[in-house]
Coordinates of C-alpha atoms and ligand atoms in Angstrom, one line a residue:
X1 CA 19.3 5.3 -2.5
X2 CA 22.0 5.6 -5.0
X3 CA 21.5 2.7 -6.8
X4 CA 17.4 4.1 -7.2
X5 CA 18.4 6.4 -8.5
X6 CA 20.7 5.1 -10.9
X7 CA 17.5 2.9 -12.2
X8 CA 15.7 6.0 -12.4
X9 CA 18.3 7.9 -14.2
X10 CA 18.6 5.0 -16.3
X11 CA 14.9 4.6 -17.5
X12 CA 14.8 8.2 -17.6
X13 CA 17.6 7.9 -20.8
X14 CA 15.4 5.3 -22.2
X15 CA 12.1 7.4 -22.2
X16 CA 11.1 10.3 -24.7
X17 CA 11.7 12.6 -21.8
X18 CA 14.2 15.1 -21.1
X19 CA 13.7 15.3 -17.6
X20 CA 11.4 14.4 -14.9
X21 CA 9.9 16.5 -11.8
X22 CA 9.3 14.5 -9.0
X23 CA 6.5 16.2 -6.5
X24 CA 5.0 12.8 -4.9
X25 CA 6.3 13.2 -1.6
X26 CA 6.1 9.1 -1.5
X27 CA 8.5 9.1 -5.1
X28 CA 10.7 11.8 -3.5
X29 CA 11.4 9.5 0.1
X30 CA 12.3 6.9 -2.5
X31 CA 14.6 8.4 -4.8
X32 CA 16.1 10.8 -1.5
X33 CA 15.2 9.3 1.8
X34 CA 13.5 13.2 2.7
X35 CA 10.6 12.6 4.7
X36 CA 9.7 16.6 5.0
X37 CA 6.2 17.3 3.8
X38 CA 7.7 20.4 1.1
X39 CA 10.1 19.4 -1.8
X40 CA 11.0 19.0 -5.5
X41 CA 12.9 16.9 -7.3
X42 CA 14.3 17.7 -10.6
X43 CA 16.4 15.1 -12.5
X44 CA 17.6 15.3 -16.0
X45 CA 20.7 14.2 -18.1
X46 CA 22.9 16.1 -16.2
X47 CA 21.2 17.4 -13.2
X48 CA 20.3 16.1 -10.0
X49 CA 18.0 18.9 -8.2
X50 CA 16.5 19.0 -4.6
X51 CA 14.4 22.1 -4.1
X52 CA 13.0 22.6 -0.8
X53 CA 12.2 26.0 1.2
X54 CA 13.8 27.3 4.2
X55 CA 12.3 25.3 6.7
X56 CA 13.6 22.1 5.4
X57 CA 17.1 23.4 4.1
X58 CA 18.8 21.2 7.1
X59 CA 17.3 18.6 7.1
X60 CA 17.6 18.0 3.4
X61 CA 21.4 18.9 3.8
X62 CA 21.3 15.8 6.5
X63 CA 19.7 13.3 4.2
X64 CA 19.5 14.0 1.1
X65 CA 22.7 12.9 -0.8
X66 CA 23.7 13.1 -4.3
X67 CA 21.4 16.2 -5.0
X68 CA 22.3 19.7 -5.2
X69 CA 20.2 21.6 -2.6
X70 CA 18.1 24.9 -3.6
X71 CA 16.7 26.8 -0.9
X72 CA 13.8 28.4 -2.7
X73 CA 10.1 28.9 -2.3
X74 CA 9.0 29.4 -5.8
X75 CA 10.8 26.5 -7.4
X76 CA 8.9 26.8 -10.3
X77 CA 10.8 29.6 -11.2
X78 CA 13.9 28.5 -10.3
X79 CA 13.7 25.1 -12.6
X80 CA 12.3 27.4 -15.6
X81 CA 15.3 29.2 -15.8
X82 CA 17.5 25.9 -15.6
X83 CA 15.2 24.0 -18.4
X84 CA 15.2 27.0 -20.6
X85 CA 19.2 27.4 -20.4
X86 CA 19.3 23.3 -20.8
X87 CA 17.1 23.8 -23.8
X88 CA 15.0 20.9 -22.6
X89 CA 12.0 20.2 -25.0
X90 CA 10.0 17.2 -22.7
X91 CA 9.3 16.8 -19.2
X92 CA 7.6 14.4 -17.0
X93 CA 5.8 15.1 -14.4
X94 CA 4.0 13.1 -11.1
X95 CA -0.1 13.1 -12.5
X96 CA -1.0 13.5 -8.6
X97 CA -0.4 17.1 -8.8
X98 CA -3.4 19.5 -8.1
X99 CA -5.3 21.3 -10.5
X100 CA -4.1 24.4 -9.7
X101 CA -0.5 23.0 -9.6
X102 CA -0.4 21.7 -13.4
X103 CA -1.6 25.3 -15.2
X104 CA 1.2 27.0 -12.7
X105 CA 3.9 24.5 -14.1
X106 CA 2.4 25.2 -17.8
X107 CA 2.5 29.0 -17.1
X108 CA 5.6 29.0 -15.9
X109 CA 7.1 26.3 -18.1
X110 CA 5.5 27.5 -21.2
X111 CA 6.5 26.0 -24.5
X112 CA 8.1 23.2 -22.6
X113 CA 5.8 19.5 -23.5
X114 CA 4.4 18.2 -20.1
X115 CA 3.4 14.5 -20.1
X116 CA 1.7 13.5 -16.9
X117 CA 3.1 10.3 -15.6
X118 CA 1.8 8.0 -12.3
X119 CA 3.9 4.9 -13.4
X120 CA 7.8 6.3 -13.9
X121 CA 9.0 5.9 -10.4
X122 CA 5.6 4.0 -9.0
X123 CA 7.0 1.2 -11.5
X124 CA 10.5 1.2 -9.8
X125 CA 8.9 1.1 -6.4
X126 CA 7.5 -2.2 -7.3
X127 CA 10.7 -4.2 -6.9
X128 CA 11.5 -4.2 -3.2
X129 CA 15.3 -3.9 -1.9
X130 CA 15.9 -5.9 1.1
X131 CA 16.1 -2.7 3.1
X132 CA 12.2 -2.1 2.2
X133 CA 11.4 -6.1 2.6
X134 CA 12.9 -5.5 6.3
X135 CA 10.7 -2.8 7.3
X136 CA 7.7 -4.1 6.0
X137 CA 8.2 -7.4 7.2
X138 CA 8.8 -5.8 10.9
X139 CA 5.4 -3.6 9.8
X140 CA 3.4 -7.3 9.6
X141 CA 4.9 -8.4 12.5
X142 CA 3.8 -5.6 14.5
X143 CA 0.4 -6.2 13.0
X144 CA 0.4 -10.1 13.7
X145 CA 1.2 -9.1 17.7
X146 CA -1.4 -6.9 17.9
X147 CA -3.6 -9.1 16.1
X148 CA -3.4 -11.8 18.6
X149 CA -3.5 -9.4 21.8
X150 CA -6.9 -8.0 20.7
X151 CA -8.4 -11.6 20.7
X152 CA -7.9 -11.2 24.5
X153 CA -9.2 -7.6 25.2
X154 CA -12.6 -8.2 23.4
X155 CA -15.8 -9.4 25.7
X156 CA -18.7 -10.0 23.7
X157 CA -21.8 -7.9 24.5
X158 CA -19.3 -5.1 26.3
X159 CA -16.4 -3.9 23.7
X160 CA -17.3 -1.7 20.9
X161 CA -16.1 -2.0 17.3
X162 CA -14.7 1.6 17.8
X163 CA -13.0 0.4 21.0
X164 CA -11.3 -2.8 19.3
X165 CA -10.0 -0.5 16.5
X166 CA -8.1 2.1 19.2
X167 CA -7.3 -1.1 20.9
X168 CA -5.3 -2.3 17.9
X169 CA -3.9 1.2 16.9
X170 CA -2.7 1.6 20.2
X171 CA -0.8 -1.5 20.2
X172 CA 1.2 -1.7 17.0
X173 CA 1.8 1.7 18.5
X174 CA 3.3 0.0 21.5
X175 CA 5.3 -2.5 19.3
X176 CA 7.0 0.3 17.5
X177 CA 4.8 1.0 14.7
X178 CA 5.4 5.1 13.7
X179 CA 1.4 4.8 13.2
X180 CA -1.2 3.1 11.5
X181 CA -1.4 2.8 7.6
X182 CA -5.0 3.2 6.8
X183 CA -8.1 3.8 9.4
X184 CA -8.6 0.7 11.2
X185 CA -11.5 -1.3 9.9
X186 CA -13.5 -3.0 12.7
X187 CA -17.1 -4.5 11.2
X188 CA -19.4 -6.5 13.1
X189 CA -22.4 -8.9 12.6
X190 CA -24.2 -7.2 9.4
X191 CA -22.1 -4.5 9.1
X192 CA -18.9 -6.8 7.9
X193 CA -21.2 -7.4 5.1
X194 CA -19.4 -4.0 4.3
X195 CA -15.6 -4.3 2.5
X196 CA -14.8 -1.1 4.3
X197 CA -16.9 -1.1 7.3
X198 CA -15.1 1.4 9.5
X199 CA -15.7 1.2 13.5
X200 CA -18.6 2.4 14.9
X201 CA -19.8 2.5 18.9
X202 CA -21.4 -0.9 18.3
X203 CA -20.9 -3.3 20.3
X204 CA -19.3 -6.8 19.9
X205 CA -22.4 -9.6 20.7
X206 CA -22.8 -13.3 20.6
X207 CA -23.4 -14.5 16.7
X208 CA -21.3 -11.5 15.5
X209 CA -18.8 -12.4 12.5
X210 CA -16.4 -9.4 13.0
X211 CA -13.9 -8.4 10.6
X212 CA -10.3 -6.7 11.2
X213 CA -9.0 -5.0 8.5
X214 CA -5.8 -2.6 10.0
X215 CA -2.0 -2.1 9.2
X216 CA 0.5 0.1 10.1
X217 CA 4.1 1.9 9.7
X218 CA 6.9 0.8 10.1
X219 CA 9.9 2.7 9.0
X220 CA 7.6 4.2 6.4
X221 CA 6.7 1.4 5.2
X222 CA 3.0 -0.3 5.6
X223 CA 1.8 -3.7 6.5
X224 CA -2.1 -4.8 5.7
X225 CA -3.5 -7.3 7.1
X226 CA -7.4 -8.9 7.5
X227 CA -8.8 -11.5 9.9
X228 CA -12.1 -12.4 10.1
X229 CA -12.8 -14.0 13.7
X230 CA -16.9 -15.4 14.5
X231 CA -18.3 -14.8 18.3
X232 CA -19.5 -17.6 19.5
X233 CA -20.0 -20.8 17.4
X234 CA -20.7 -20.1 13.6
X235 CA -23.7 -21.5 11.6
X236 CA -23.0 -24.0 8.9
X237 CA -23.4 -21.2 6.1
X238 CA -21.0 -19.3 8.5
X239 CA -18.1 -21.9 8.8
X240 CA -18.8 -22.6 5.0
X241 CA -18.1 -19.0 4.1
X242 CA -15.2 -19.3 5.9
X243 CA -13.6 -21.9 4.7
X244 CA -14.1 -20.9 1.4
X245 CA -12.7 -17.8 2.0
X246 CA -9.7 -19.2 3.2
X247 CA -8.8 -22.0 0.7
X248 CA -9.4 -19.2 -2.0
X249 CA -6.7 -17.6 0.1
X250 CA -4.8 -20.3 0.4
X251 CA -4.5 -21.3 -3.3
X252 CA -3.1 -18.0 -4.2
X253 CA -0.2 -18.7 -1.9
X254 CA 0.3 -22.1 -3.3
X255 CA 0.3 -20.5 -6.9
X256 CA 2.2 -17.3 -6.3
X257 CA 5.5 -17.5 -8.1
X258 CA 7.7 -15.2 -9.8
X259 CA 6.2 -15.3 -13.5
X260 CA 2.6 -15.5 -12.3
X261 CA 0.2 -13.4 -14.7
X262 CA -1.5 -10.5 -13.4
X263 CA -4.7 -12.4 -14.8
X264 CA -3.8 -15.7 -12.8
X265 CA -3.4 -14.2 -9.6
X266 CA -7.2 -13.3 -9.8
X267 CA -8.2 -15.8 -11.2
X268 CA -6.4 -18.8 -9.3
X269 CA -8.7 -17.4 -6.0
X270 CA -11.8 -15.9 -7.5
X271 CA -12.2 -19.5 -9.1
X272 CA -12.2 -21.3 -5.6
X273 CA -15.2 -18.7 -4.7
X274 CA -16.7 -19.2 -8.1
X275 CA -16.8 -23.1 -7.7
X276 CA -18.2 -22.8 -3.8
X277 CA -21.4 -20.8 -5.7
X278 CA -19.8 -17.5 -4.3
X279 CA -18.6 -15.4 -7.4
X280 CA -21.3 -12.7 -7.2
X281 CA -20.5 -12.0 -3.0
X282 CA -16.6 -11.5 -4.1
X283 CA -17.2 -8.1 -5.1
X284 CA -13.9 -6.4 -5.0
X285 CA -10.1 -6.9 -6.8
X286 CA -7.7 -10.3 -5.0
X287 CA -5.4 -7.4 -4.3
X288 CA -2.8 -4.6 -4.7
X289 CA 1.0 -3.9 -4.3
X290 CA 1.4 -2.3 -0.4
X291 CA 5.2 -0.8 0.2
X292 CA 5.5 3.3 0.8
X293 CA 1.7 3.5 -0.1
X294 CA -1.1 1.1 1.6
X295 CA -2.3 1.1 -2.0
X296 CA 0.3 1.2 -4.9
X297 CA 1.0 -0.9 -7.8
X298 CA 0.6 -3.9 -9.0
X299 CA -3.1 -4.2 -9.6
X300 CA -3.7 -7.6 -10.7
X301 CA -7.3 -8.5 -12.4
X302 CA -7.2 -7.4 -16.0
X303 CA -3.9 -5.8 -16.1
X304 CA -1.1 -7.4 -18.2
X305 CA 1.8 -8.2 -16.6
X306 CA 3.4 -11.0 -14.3
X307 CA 4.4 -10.9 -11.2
X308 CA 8.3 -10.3 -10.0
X309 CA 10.7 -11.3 -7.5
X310 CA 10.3 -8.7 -4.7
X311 CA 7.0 -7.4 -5.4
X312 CA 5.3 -7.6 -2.0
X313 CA 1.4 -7.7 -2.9
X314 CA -1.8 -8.6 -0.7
X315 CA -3.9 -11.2 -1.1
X316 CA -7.4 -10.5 0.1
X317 CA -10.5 -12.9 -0.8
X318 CA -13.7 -12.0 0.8
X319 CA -17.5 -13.3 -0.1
X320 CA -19.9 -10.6 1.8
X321 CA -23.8 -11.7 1.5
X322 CA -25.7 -8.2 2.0
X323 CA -27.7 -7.5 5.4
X324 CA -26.0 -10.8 7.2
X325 CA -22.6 -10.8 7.1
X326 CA -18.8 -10.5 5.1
X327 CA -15.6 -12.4 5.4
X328 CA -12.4 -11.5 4.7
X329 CA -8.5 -12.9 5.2
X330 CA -5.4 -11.0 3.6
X331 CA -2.4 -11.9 3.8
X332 CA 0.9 -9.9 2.9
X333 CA 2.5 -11.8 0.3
X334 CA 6.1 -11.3 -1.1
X335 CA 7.2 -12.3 -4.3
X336 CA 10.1 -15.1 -4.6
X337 CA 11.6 -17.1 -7.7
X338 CA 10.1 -20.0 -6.3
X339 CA 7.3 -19.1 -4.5
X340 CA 6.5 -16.7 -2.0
X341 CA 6.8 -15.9 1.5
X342 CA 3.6 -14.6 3.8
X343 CA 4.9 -12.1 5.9
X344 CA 1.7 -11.6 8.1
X345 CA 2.0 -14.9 9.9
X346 CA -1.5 -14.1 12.3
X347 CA -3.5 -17.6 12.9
X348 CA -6.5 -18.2 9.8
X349 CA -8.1 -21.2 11.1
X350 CA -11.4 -19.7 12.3
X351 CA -11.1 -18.3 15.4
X352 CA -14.2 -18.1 18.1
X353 CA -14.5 -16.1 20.7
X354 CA -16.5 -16.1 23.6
Ligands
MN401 MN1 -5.5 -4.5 1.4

């Protein structure tokens, strides 16, 4: 934790900014290791503020280190006082705030220059610490066990969609998971033709591609992780799909390096789906950074920027033809110098089950 928030302490002396109010509760586990659901963080030059109320004065005592520890519950108030006796001019604050929030914290910071920020510690974040590359590595292993016990609990014409996605929650449950990281996508026959279809009471039949989109916690951190597995044998078009699907998959692995543009790591895939006459059925971005948050940065597509060493990213091809059916395979990717490692390790050759 120390050494976080030494980087954050150190880009915070780089910035314009005087000081910076952390209220993302994900940015405040980071920078503290608190995991209550009620706290703020107040850093500056020569402060290092944890603000909590009464109900989560202990625990903060337990874990939070570093920090001096305000039992308040109008800290608002409290840090006016302390910026206005600092005679601090700019602050920066987490842009996830409410509404309502942001014109309390101009009223009661008046004169004081707000600039709303969503990349100051979400940047930090990107670069995993081999404590965070642990946990979320354990995360996809979970997810890679339960993946290959469901392949056993589904009978075809019998077990709903909603029934295969409690199966799976249920199990990385059972394999230690602290809970699942995102609703549990379970879409069969035309409804994988949906990205995001989530479970419904159909049932699994004969001809059905079926799609398994699910993750979960670990130590607060999340895995994410697709297959795509075909009931019965698959139509040409099917296996085609597939396979195209997974080379475009495949090729980002091969290409993923340390250094990789932001642009590449589109590209490299959406060009395998391109060339297989598929470019207009990949209808969503290659991926997204996963870590605290199932969604956080980087975003790839047309954002500049090259991937790092430690960045642990997904990489998520699909081609979904509307009204028949969608594939998709992610993988949880992390960055090396030299490559990268995939840390969901769940069989992609296509899978049929009868
Ligand atoms: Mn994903």
């Amino acid at each position: 934790m120390e050494q976080r928030i030494l980087n954050f302490e150190q880009k915070l002396a780089q910035s314009e900014l005087d000081g910076f109010l952390v209220t993302n509760l994900l940015n405040i586990y980071y920078l503290t290791g608190f995991s209550g659901t009620e706290a703020t963080v107040f850093i500056s030059k020569n402060r290092r503020l944890f603000l909590t109320d009464a109900r989560y004065t202990l625990m903060a005592r337990k874990s939070v280190q570093g920090f001096d520890i305000i039992e308040t519950r109008s800290p608002l108030s409290v840090l006016a006082n302390i910026v206005s006796a600092d005679g601090l001019s700019r602050l920066g604050f987490d842009k996830q705030v409410t509404f309502a929030y942001y014109q309390n914290l101009k009223a009661c910071l008046a004169g004081v220059e707000l600039a709303a920020m969503d990349d100051f510690t979400e940047e930090l974040r990107m670069i995993k610490d081999s404590n965070e590359i642990a946990a979320i590595k354990r995360a996809c292993q979970i997810s890679d066990q339960a993946f290959a016990d469901v392949l056993s609990f589904i009978k075809p014409g019998e077990t709903t969609e909603l029934e295969v996605a409690h199966f799976l929650d249920f199990r990385m449950r059972e394999y230690g998971a602290a809970g699942i990281s995102f609703e549990t996508i379970a879409a069969s026959g035309g409804r994988s033709a949906m990205p995001h279809g989530t479970a419904t009471d159909k049932a699994i039949v004969s001809g059905d591609m079926l799609t398994l989109d699910f993750g979960c916690y670990y130590n607060h951190y999340v895995s994410d992780m697709t297959r795509t597995v075909h009931i019965g044998p698959p139509t040409d078009e099917e296996f085609d799909i597939y396979e195209t699907v997974l080379k475009a998959n495949q090729s980002l692995i091969e290409a993923s390096k340390a250094g990789l543009s932001y642009r590449d790591f589109d590209r490299i895939p959406r060009q395998v789906i391109d060339e297989a006459g598929y470019a207009q059925y990949f209808t969503h971005g290659i991926g997204h950074g996963i870590g605290l948050d199932i969604h956080e940065r980087p975003y790839f597509g047309n954002a500049d920027g090259v991937v790092e060493a430690g960045m642990v990213v997904t990489d998520e091809p699909g081609i979904y033809l509307d009204n028949k059916y969608g594939v998709r395979i992610e993988d949880d990717l992390l960055i090396t110098a030299a490559g990268c490692e995939v840390l969901t390790q769940a069989p992609k050759e296509l899978i049929m089950l009868s």
